[in-house]
Structure formats: structure tokens, C-alpha cells
Coordinates of C-alpha atoms and ligand atoms in Angstrom, one line a residue:
M191 CA -9.4 5.6 30.9
T192 CA -7.2 3.2 30.0
M193 CA -7.4 3.0 26.0
M194 CA -8.1 6.1 24.4
T195 CA -9.5 6.2 20.9
A196 CA -7.4 7.9 18.0
E197 CA -9.9 10.9 18.4
Q198 CA -9.3 11.1 21.9
Y199 CA -5.6 10.5 21.2
A200 CA -5.7 13.7 18.7
E201 CA -7.4 16.0 21.0
S202 CA -5.1 15.1 24.3
L203 CA -2.3 16.2 22.1
G204 CA -3.6 19.6 21.1
K205 CA -3.9 20.5 25.1
L206 CA -0.4 20.5 25.2
N207 CA 1.4 23.3 25.3
L208 CA 4.4 22.5 22.8
V209 CA 7.2 24.9 21.9
V210 CA 7.9 23.6 18.7
Y211 CA 10.0 25.1 15.4
M212 CA 10.3 24.5 12.1
F213 CA 11.1 26.2 8.8
G214 CA 12.5 29.1 11.3
E215 CA 9.3 30.1 13.0
R216 CA 7.2 28.7 16.2
V217 CA 4.5 26.1 15.1
E218 CA 1.3 27.6 16.5
D219 CA -0.9 24.6 15.7
V220 CA 1.0 21.5 16.2
V221 CA -1.9 18.7 15.7
G222 CA -3.3 21.0 12.6
N223 CA -0.2 21.8 11.1
P224 CA -0.1 20.2 7.4
I225 CA 3.3 18.6 7.8
I226 CA 3.6 17.1 11.0
R227 CA 0.1 15.9 10.6
P228 CA 0.2 13.0 8.9
S229 CA 2.9 12.2 11.6
M230 CA 0.4 12.5 14.3
K231 CA -2.4 9.9 12.2
A232 CA 0.2 7.3 12.2
V233 CA 0.6 7.6 16.1
A234 CA -3.3 7.7 16.4
K235 CA -3.4 4.3 14.4
T236 CA -1.7 2.5 17.4
Y237 CA -4.8 3.9 19.0
E238 CA -7.3 2.9 16.4
L239 CA -6.5 -0.4 16.0
A240 CA -6.4 -1.1 20.0
H241 CA -10.2 -1.0 19.4
R242 CA -10.6 -3.1 16.6
P243 CA -11.8 -6.9 17.6
E244 CA -9.8 -8.6 15.1
Y245 CA -6.6 -7.1 16.5
E246 CA -7.3 -7.2 20.3
D247 CA -5.3 -10.1 20.8
I248 CA -2.1 -8.2 19.3
M249 CA -2.7 -4.5 20.3
T250 CA -4.1 -4.8 23.5
V251 CA -2.8 -7.0 26.8
V252 CA -3.7 -7.3 30.4
S253 CA -1.3 -5.0 32.6
H254 CA 0.5 -6.6 34.9
I255 CA 0.3 -4.1 37.7
S256 CA -3.6 -2.8 37.4
G257 CA -5.0 -6.0 36.0
K258 CA -6.8 -3.5 33.3
K259 CA -7.1 -4.2 29.6
I260 CA -4.2 -1.6 28.3
N261 CA -2.9 -0.7 24.7
R262 CA -0.1 -3.3 24.6
F263 CA 2.5 0.2 23.8
T264 CA 2.5 0.9 27.6
H265 CA 2.8 -2.9 28.4
I266 CA 6.1 -4.6 30.4
H267 CA 6.5 -7.9 28.4
Q268 CA 5.6 -10.5 30.8
G269 CA 6.7 -13.8 28.7
T270 CA 8.1 -14.9 25.2
G271 CA 4.3 -14.5 23.7
D272 CA 4.0 -10.8 24.6
L273 CA 7.0 -10.3 23.1
L274 CA 6.0 -12.4 19.8
K275 CA 3.0 -10.3 19.8
K276 CA 4.9 -6.8 19.9
S277 CA 7.0 -8.0 16.8
K278 CA 3.3 -8.7 15.0
M279 CA 2.1 -5.3 16.1
G280 CA 4.8 -4.1 14.7
R281 CA 4.4 -5.4 11.1
L282 CA 0.6 -5.0 11.3
L283 CA 1.4 -0.9 12.1
G284 CA 3.9 -1.1 9.3
R285 CA 1.9 -2.5 6.7
E286 CA -1.0 -0.1 8.0
T287 CA 0.6 3.2 7.8
G288 CA 3.6 2.7 5.5
C289 CA 5.8 4.8 7.5
C290 CA 7.0 5.1 11.2
F291 CA 4.5 5.1 13.6
Q292 CA 6.9 6.5 16.6
R293 CA 5.3 4.5 19.4
C294 CA 7.7 1.8 19.7
V295 CA 10.5 3.9 21.1
G296 CA 8.3 5.0 24.5
M297 CA 7.2 1.4 25.0
D298 CA 11.1 0.3 24.4
A299 CA 12.5 2.7 27.2
L300 CA 9.7 1.9 29.6
N301 CA 10.6 -1.8 29.1
A302 CA 14.2 -1.6 29.6
L303 CA 13.9 0.7 32.6
S304 CA 11.6 -1.9 34.6
I305 CA 14.7 -4.2 33.9
V306 CA 17.3 -1.2 34.7
T307 CA 15.6 0.6 37.9
F308 CA 15.3 -3.0 39.6
D309 CA 18.7 -4.1 39.1
I310 CA 20.2 -0.6 40.4
D311 CA 18.2 -1.0 43.8
A312 CA 19.3 -4.3 44.0
K313 CA 23.0 -3.1 43.9
Y314 CA 22.3 0.1 45.7
S315 CA 19.2 -0.4 47.6
T316 CA 17.7 2.6 45.9
G317 CA 14.3 3.3 45.4
Y318 CA 14.0 3.6 41.4
Y319 CA 11.8 0.2 40.9
K320 CA 8.9 1.3 42.7
R321 CA 9.4 5.1 41.8
F322 CA 9.2 3.8 38.0
L323 CA 6.1 1.3 38.7
K324 CA 4.1 4.1 39.7
Y325 CA 5.2 6.2 36.8
L326 CA 4.1 3.0 34.4
E327 CA 0.4 2.9 36.0
Y328 CA 0.6 6.7 35.3
V329 CA 1.3 6.0 31.9
Q330 CA -1.0 2.9 31.4
E331 CA -3.8 4.6 33.1
N332 CA -3.8 7.6 30.5
D333 CA -2.5 5.5 27.4
L334 CA 0.1 7.7 26.9
T335 CA 2.5 7.9 23.9
C336 CA 6.2 8.4 25.4
D337 CA 9.3 9.6 23.4
G338 CA 12.0 7.3 24.1
A339 CA 15.0 9.9 24.0
M340 CA 18.4 8.2 24.1
T341 CA 20.7 9.9 21.5
D342 CA 22.7 12.7 22.4
P343 CA 24.5 15.4 19.9
K344 CA 27.7 13.4 21.0
G345 CA 30.2 16.4 19.8
D346 CA 33.7 15.0 19.1
R347 CA 33.4 11.4 19.1
S348 CA 36.6 10.4 20.0
L349 CA 35.9 11.9 23.8
P350 CA 34.0 11.0 26.7
P351 CA 30.9 13.0 27.6
H352 CA 32.6 14.9 30.6
K353 CA 36.0 15.7 28.0
Q354 CA 33.6 17.5 25.5
P355 CA 35.0 21.3 24.1
D356 CA 31.4 21.8 25.0
P357 CA 29.9 20.1 27.8
D358 CA 26.1 20.0 27.1
H359 CA 26.8 17.8 23.7
F360 CA 25.5 15.2 26.0
L361 CA 23.0 15.7 28.1
R362 CA 23.8 16.1 31.9
V363 CA 22.8 17.5 35.4
I364 CA 23.4 20.8 36.4
E365 CA 22.1 20.9 39.5
E366 CA 21.0 19.1 42.5
R367 CA 18.3 20.6 44.7
K368 CA 16.3 19.4 47.3
D369 CA 13.2 18.6 45.6
G370 CA 15.1 17.3 42.3
I371 CA 17.6 18.0 39.6
V372 CA 18.0 20.5 36.8
V373 CA 19.3 19.3 33.4
R374 CA 20.7 20.6 30.3
G375 CA 21.6 18.9 27.2
A376 CA 19.7 17.9 23.6
K377 CA 18.6 14.7 22.0
A378 CA 18.8 14.6 18.1
H379 CA 16.7 12.6 15.9
Q380 CA 14.1 12.2 18.3
T381 CA 11.2 10.1 16.4
G382 CA 7.6 11.1 17.0
A383 CA 8.8 13.6 19.6
V384 CA 6.0 16.5 19.1
N385 CA 3.3 13.5 19.1
S386 CA 4.4 12.3 22.3
H387 CA 2.7 13.3 26.0
E388 CA 6.2 12.2 27.6
V389 CA 9.6 12.2 27.0
I390 CA 11.4 9.4 28.9
V391 CA 15.5 10.0 28.6
M392 CA 17.9 7.9 29.2
P393 CA 22.2 8.1 28.7
T394 CA 23.4 7.3 25.2
L395 CA 26.7 5.4 26.0
S396 CA 28.5 3.5 28.6
M397 CA 30.1 5.9 31.0
R398 CA 33.0 5.8 33.7
K399 CA 33.0 7.7 37.2
E400 CA 34.4 10.8 35.4
D401 CA 31.1 11.1 33.2
E402 CA 28.4 10.7 36.3
D403 CA 26.5 13.7 35.7
Y404 CA 25.9 12.3 32.5
A405 CA 24.2 9.1 34.0
V406 CA 20.7 10.4 34.4
S407 CA 17.6 8.7 33.7
F408 CA 13.9 10.8 34.1
A409 CA 10.9 11.2 32.3
L410 CA 9.0 14.8 31.8
P411 CA 6.0 15.9 30.1
S412 CA 6.7 16.6 26.7
D413 CA 5.5 20.4 27.2
A414 CA 7.3 21.1 30.4
D415 CA 9.4 24.4 31.0
G416 CA 12.5 24.3 29.2
I417 CA 11.9 22.0 26.5
S418 CA 11.8 22.8 22.8
Y419 CA 11.4 20.8 19.6
I420 CA 13.1 21.7 16.4
M421 CA 11.7 19.7 13.4
G422 CA 14.0 17.6 11.1
R423 CA 13.3 18.0 7.2
Q424 CA 12.0 15.4 5.2
S425 CA 13.0 14.9 1.4
C426 CA 10.0 16.4 -0.5
D427 CA 8.5 17.4 3.0
T428 CA 6.7 20.4 1.4
R429 CA 4.9 18.7 -1.2
K430 CA 2.6 18.2 1.8
L431 CA 1.7 22.0 1.4
E432 CA 1.0 21.9 -2.3
G433 CA -2.6 20.6 -2.0
G434 CA -3.5 17.9 -4.2
N435 CA -3.1 14.5 -3.2
M436 CA -1.4 12.9 -5.7
D437 CA 2.5 14.0 -5.3
Q438 CA 3.0 12.7 -1.7
G439 CA 2.6 9.1 -2.7
N440 CA 1.2 8.2 0.9
L441 CA -1.6 10.6 1.4
M442 CA -2.2 9.7 5.0
F443 CA 0.5 8.8 7.2
G444 CA 4.6 9.8 7.7
G445 CA 7.4 9.9 10.6
H446 CA 8.9 12.8 11.8
E447 CA 12.1 13.1 13.8
A448 CA 13.2 16.5 15.8
L449 CA 16.1 17.8 17.9
V450 CA 14.7 18.5 21.3
V451 CA 16.7 20.5 23.8
F452 CA 16.5 20.8 27.5
D453 CA 17.3 24.3 28.1
D454 CA 18.0 24.1 32.0
V455 CA 14.9 21.9 32.8
F456 CA 13.8 20.9 36.3
V457 CA 13.1 17.5 37.6
P458 CA 11.3 16.3 40.3
W459 CA 13.1 13.7 41.8
D460 CA 9.7 11.2 41.7
R461 CA 10.5 11.3 37.8
V462 CA 14.4 10.3 38.4
F463 CA 15.5 6.8 37.6
M464 CA 18.6 7.1 37.6
Y465 CA 21.0 9.3 38.8
K466 CA 24.9 9.1 38.9
E467 CA 24.7 5.2 38.6
Y468 CA 27.3 5.5 35.9
D469 CA 28.0 1.7 36.0
F470 CA 24.1 0.9 35.0
A471 CA 24.5 3.5 32.0
G472 CA 25.7 0.7 29.6
Q473 CA 23.1 -1.7 30.6
L474 CA 20.5 0.8 30.1
V475 CA 21.6 1.4 26.4
E476 CA 22.2 -1.9 25.9
D477 CA 18.4 -3.4 26.8
F478 CA 16.8 -0.5 25.1
A479 CA 18.8 -1.2 22.2
S480 CA 18.1 -4.8 21.9
Y481 CA 14.3 -4.0 22.0
H482 CA 14.5 -1.5 19.6
R483 CA 16.5 -3.8 17.3
Q484 CA 13.5 -6.1 17.3
S485 CA 11.1 -3.5 16.9
Y486 CA 12.1 -3.0 13.3
A487 CA 9.6 -5.6 13.0
C488 CA 8.2 -2.3 11.5
K489 CA 10.3 -2.6 8.7
V490 CA 8.5 -6.0 7.3
G491 CA 5.8 -4.3 7.2
V492 CA 6.5 -1.2 5.4
G493 CA 8.3 -3.7 3.2
D494 CA 4.9 -5.8 2.8
V495 CA 3.8 -2.0 0.9
L496 CA 6.4 -1.8 -1.3
I497 CA 6.4 -5.3 -2.4
G498 CA 2.8 -4.7 -3.1
A499 CA 3.2 -1.6 -4.8
A500 CA 6.2 -2.9 -7.0
Q501 CA 3.7 -5.6 -7.8
T502 CA 0.9 -3.5 -8.7
A503 CA 3.5 -1.1 -10.5
A504 CA 4.7 -4.2 -12.8
E505 CA 1.2 -5.0 -13.8
Y506 CA 0.1 -1.5 -14.4
N507 CA 3.0 -1.7 -17.0
G508 CA 2.2 -4.8 -18.3
V509 CA 5.2 -6.7 -17.2
A510 CA 4.1 -8.8 -14.3
R511 CA 4.4 -11.9 -16.2
A512 CA 7.8 -11.7 -17.2
S513 CA 10.0 -14.1 -15.5
H514 CA 12.8 -11.6 -14.5
I515 CA 9.9 -9.4 -13.0
K516 CA 8.5 -12.8 -11.0
D517 CA 11.9 -13.6 -9.9
K518 CA 12.6 -9.8 -8.5
I519 CA 9.2 -9.9 -6.8
I520 CA 10.2 -13.2 -5.2
E521 CA 13.3 -12.1 -3.7
M522 CA 12.0 -9.0 -2.3
N523 CA 9.3 -11.4 -0.1
H524 CA 12.5 -13.4 0.5
L525 CA 14.3 -10.7 1.6
N526 CA 11.5 -9.1 4.0
E527 CA 10.7 -12.6 5.5
T528 CA 14.0 -13.0 6.4
L529 CA 13.7 -10.0 8.6
Y530 CA 10.6 -11.2 10.0
C531 CA 12.3 -14.5 10.7
G532 CA 14.8 -12.1 12.6
C533 CA 12.5 -10.3 15.1
I534 CA 10.2 -13.4 15.7
A535 CA 13.6 -15.4 16.4
C536 CA 14.6 -12.9 19.2
A537 CA 11.4 -12.6 20.9
S538 CA 10.9 -16.5 21.2
E539 CA 14.2 -17.1 22.4
G540 CA 13.7 -14.2 25.2
R541 CA 14.7 -14.2 28.7
K542 CA 13.2 -13.5 31.6
E543 CA 15.1 -10.6 33.9
P544 CA 15.5 -10.5 37.7
S545 CA 12.5 -7.9 37.5
G546 CA 10.3 -10.5 36.1
T547 CA 10.4 -8.2 32.5
Y548 CA 11.2 -10.5 29.5
C549 CA 13.7 -9.4 27.3
V550 CA 14.8 -10.2 24.1
N551 CA 17.7 -12.4 22.5
T552 CA 20.4 -10.0 22.8
L553 CA 22.5 -11.9 19.9
L554 CA 19.4 -12.5 17.6
A555 CA 17.9 -8.7 18.0
N556 CA 21.5 -7.7 17.2
V557 CA 21.3 -10.0 14.2
H558 CA 18.0 -9.1 13.1
K559 CA 18.7 -5.4 13.1
Q560 CA 22.0 -6.0 11.2
N561 CA 20.1 -7.5 8.2
V562 CA 17.4 -4.3 8.7
T563 CA 20.9 -2.4 7.4
R564 CA 21.1 -4.1 4.4
F565 CA 17.9 -5.7 3.2
P566 CA 15.3 -2.6 2.8
Y567 CA 18.2 -1.3 0.7
E568 CA 17.9 -4.3 -1.5
I569 CA 14.1 -4.4 -1.5
A570 CA 14.2 -0.7 -2.1
R571 CA 16.8 -1.3 -5.2
L572 CA 14.3 -4.2 -6.6
A573 CA 11.0 -1.9 -6.4
Q574 CA 13.0 0.6 -8.6
D575 CA 14.1 -1.3 -11.1
I576 CA 10.5 -2.8 -11.5
A577 CA 9.2 0.6 -11.1
G578 CA 11.3 2.0 -14.1
G579 CA 12.5 5.8 -14.0
L580 CA 9.1 7.1 -14.7
M581 CA 8.9 7.3 -10.7
V582 CA 10.8 9.8 -10.5
T583 CA 10.8 12.1 -14.1
L584 CA 6.9 11.9 -13.8
P585 CA 5.5 15.3 -13.7
S586 CA 3.5 16.8 -11.2
E587 CA -0.2 16.3 -10.3
K588 CA -1.0 19.9 -11.0
D589 CA 0.5 19.4 -15.0
F590 CA -1.8 16.4 -14.8
R591 CA -4.8 18.4 -13.8
S592 CA -3.7 21.4 -16.1
P593 CA -6.0 22.0 -19.0
E594 CA -3.2 22.9 -21.2
T595 CA -0.6 19.9 -20.5
G596 CA -3.1 17.2 -18.8
K597 CA -4.1 15.8 -22.1
W598 CA -0.5 15.0 -22.9
V599 CA 0.2 13.8 -19.5
E600 CA -2.5 11.3 -20.0
K601 CA -1.8 10.4 -23.7
Y602 CA 1.8 9.7 -23.0
F603 CA 1.9 7.9 -19.3
K604 CA -0.9 5.4 -20.4
A605 CA 0.6 2.0 -20.2
H606 CA -1.8 -0.9 -19.8
P607 CA -5.2 -0.1 -21.5
D608 CA -7.7 -1.2 -18.5
V609 CA -5.3 1.2 -16.0
S610 CA -5.6 4.9 -15.8
T611 CA -2.6 7.2 -16.2
E612 CA -3.8 8.4 -12.6
N613 CA -3.3 5.2 -11.0
R614 CA -0.4 4.4 -12.8
M615 CA 1.1 7.6 -11.3
R616 CA -0.4 7.0 -7.9
I617 CA 1.6 3.9 -7.2
L618 CA 4.9 5.3 -8.8
R619 CA 4.9 7.8 -6.2
L620 CA 4.1 5.9 -3.2
I621 CA 7.4 3.7 -4.5
E622 CA 9.0 7.3 -4.4
N623 CA 7.9 8.8 -1.3
I624 CA 8.8 4.8 0.4
T625 CA 12.4 4.9 -1.4
L626 CA 13.5 8.3 -1.9
G627 CA 10.5 11.0 -0.2
T628 CA 9.6 11.7 3.3
A629 CA 9.0 7.8 4.2
A630 CA 12.6 6.8 3.3
V631 CA 13.5 8.3 6.2
G632 CA 12.0 5.4 7.9
Y633 CA 12.5 2.7 5.5
L634 CA 16.4 3.4 4.3
T635 CA 18.3 5.7 6.5
E636 CA 16.6 4.5 9.7
S637 CA 17.3 1.3 9.2
M638 CA 20.5 2.3 8.8
H639 CA 21.3 4.2 11.5
G640 CA 18.3 4.1 13.9
A641 CA 18.4 1.8 17.3
G642 CA 22.0 2.2 16.4
S643 CA 24.4 2.3 13.3
P644 CA 25.6 -1.3 11.7
Q645 CA 29.0 -1.3 13.8
A646 CA 26.8 -1.0 17.0
Q647 CA 25.4 -4.3 16.6
R648 CA 28.8 -5.9 15.0
I649 CA 30.1 -5.2 18.3
M650 CA 27.3 -6.8 20.3
I651 CA 27.5 -9.6 17.9
S652 CA 31.0 -10.4 18.5
R653 CA 30.1 -9.8 22.4
S654 CA 27.4 -12.3 22.2
A655 CA 28.5 -14.8 20.0
N656 CA 30.1 -17.3 22.1
L657 CA 33.2 -18.1 20.0
P658 CA 34.9 -20.3 22.7
E659 CA 31.9 -23.0 23.0
K660 CA 32.2 -23.0 18.9
Q661 CA 35.8 -23.4 18.7
R662 CA 35.5 -26.4 21.7
A663 CA 32.9 -28.2 19.3
A664 CA 35.5 -27.9 16.4
K665 CA 38.2 -29.1 18.4
K666 CA 36.4 -31.8 19.8
L667 CA 35.3 -33.6 16.4
C668 CA 39.0 -33.3 15.0
G669 CA 40.6 -34.8 18.0
I670 CA 42.9 -32.0 19.1
E671 CA 43.2 -32.0 23.0
E672 CA 45.0 -29.2 24.7
Ligands
LIG125 FE1 8.6 2.4 15.7 FE2 10.0 1.6 13.9 FE3 9.4 4.0 14.1 FE4 11.3 3.1 15.1 S1 11.1 3.4 12.7 S2 9.8 4.0 16.2 S3 10.6 1.2 15.5 S4 7.7 2.1 13.8
LIG126 FE1 13.9 3.9 15.2

């Protein structure tokens, strides 16, 4: 089966024996849990759309290893056309779900490993690339969702991994055996972790010889012995437990993050893709980060939803014709399409790596992500400006439905005569959800810190900006000869 349906995906997750904790208790039915389930449904959308003829070109592709039709989320980019479609796929899914649909991290990890395993082999005559291709075939054949796990807890930020007071603050190898390795540590902020079949671990920063026990990359089934998940809280998350269907804003979808703990977990050799090649840790981080910075095309899709919601709120409030409102909507579109330019540009300027994999243009991917750390905040500010204060002072759905208070809520929150109070409340709740609630994790804070915090991009921009060439051009034009 090379392409699962959304239903088959949900069923396949149900068969996993994941060790998940939330609110201090073990979650027995992970797929059915009301707080987790919307995030599962967002990933399921990546399966559903792949079966829709109108999205076939964006969502599916022919595998370069098996020649079979596969979901693009398991594909290794074979040209700039693939990279462009990846950006379009991100926008499409962001717009369809209004949240983080989580599956990009695994795709980005697979692509980064397809470059780096090849390069390690070229230097050290290891056999990682062949191993990786075998694993890739397994992922493609079974249409798996992978968690790309990079971020370690990192402990004292001023110290490298081997100098940490607690040596487990970076994930490391604690034992080498004949049949594999044993690892200990954790990965934090893991997007979509409990909706994944596999977890692909990578180092989180460049390393030196002393850190070689930390220079490790591997893949495991997400329910392997010794792996536990502790769910992250999101603002307004327990609204999903309240019943009703208005106060959540987005009734269908959401994202999630978790702390993933590896408590002395065994990894067989055929699933190890880097072991002690510390000089390649930095490259793996950079390639993964560049791919994932491109992936923030998703924010453009969520931006589409937010702009649509702001325009609707303006119409419902009866202010859509005011020139300053029109101008704010223009500004939101300008910012959102500027983001789109970045993820399209870094894709179309992509380069071929020695393994044959196409990687995005590093400078442009970093510029794009730097914009993502800013523009969604401004788009969200404008959406809140247009929505008005009612977005955060609105009574609950229960008050709206209550025989005692419902008539007052209905009466005093009525605006445009042709618009029901209920619809006005619904659109304001959606704006609240994206800018302050569960989806704000993805649209705002993740825009800031996901795929690396702003300073990480500034370092990459300064490294890739080729200043000497710019100086040469300037000096030539004004006649400086040195
Ligand atoms: Fe994908 Fe965006 Fe979620 Fe990252 S934040 S996993 S790029 S949807
Ligand atoms: Fe992310």
C-alpha cells in the first residue's frame, strides 16, 4: 500500500502502543482523546488530499526509488519543480486546516538525511546512504508520518554537550553493542510526535570531537521500548473538553507538541544514519533547518484563513467599506504574499547536491524564515484591530445557549441586521484561536522559534550573503583600485 487514506492513517495510529502522558496521567486512547484528536485530523488531511484528483499534482509524485505513486510528504526532491510543489502543498494544507498539520518535519528530515548520509559515505566509506534508502523505501511503501526530532533540551546554553552538568541534556549514545546502540536523552517541542509512526532523531547543533557521543542520527518506530511522550499545553486547550462547538474557534483541526523522552532505547544498526561523525552534525542541522524554513509556507496558508476571517468580521461588524479597514486588509495580503514570495524563491533557486537530492537556496530560505518571525505577528495585530475587543470579552457558548442569558447575548452582540449573532461569535472565536488560542502556538510562537529562533537565521544570512562580491561591485563603480 503506497498511499493510505485518512481513515487508514487514523486506524494505523490506533494500532501503535504509544506511551503518552497528559495532565499527569497516561493517555490510553491517544487517537480518540478529545485534546489530541484535532491534531490527528490535521495530519489526516495530508492523506485525504492526496486522493483528491484536483490536488494530485501537488500532493503526489512518482518515487525516484520505486517508480510508484507516493504521497509527496515521503518524497526526496528531484528538482526545483518538486521544491516548488512542496511550498504550494504547505500553503494549501495551512489553508485547509488553519493550523500546523505537522507532517513536514519528517519530510524535511528524510531529505536532509538523503544529502548527509551520502556525503558521510563519500568521506569515510561508511554505508549509511544504502541503509537510508532502504529505510526510505519502507517509509514510502507504507506512507508513514515521521517526526523529525532535532531540538534537545540543551541545558546550560553556554556549554557544549559534553560539558553539561547533566550529560543527558543532549541526546547521546550510552552504549555500543554488536547489534546496535543504546541512546538516552530527550527531544523537546516535538511537533506532531504522537501522530507519527516513526521518529527520526538528528543532532541539534554543530559538534566537536569531544561531543562525538552526541553526533548521532537514527530512526525508530514511535512506540519503541523506552520512548515516552509528555504532551505540551496550549493556551485554551481545555475548551475542547467543554462540549459545544463554538468556543474552540477551529472546530476541526489543531496541532500539538510533546517532550519525547528516550530512556535507554535500543537502536539496531540498520536504523542508524550517523554515528560519531561529529564533523557532519552541523551540515545535517543546516540542511534540515533550511528545508524546514522553506516549509513555513504553511504560515501563508494559515494567513489566508486569518485574512478571510478578518474580512468576514469587518463585514459582520458593518465596517468593511471603511477605507482604513480596506487598507488594513491590503496590508495583510501584502505581508502574506511577501511570505509566499520567499518560500517560492528559495525553492526555485534550489541546488542539486551530490546525492542527487535538490536542496533549497540556503540564503533565501533563511530570509524567508526571518520574515516569518515577524509578518504573522503584524498580520495577527491587524486581524485583532479589525475584529475589535469583543474577540476577547465575548461570553461563552454556554451563556449564549442558556435560557437565562442567551437572549441578552443574542440581543446585545447583534451587529449587522443580516448576520446572526452566532455567526459573528464564530468568526471572532476563529480569530481568537489563531492569534491567542491553540492555533497561535503554530501561527505565532512557532513562527518565531520553530526551525530555529530569529538569531539562527541572521547567522546564516551573514554567512551566505557574499559581502566581498557586493563590495567588489561597489568599488568598481566608483573607481577604487586596491
Ligand atoms: Fe509543517 Fe508548518 Fe507545522 Fe512546521 S509549523 S510542521 S512547517 S505545518
Ligand atoms: Fe515547525
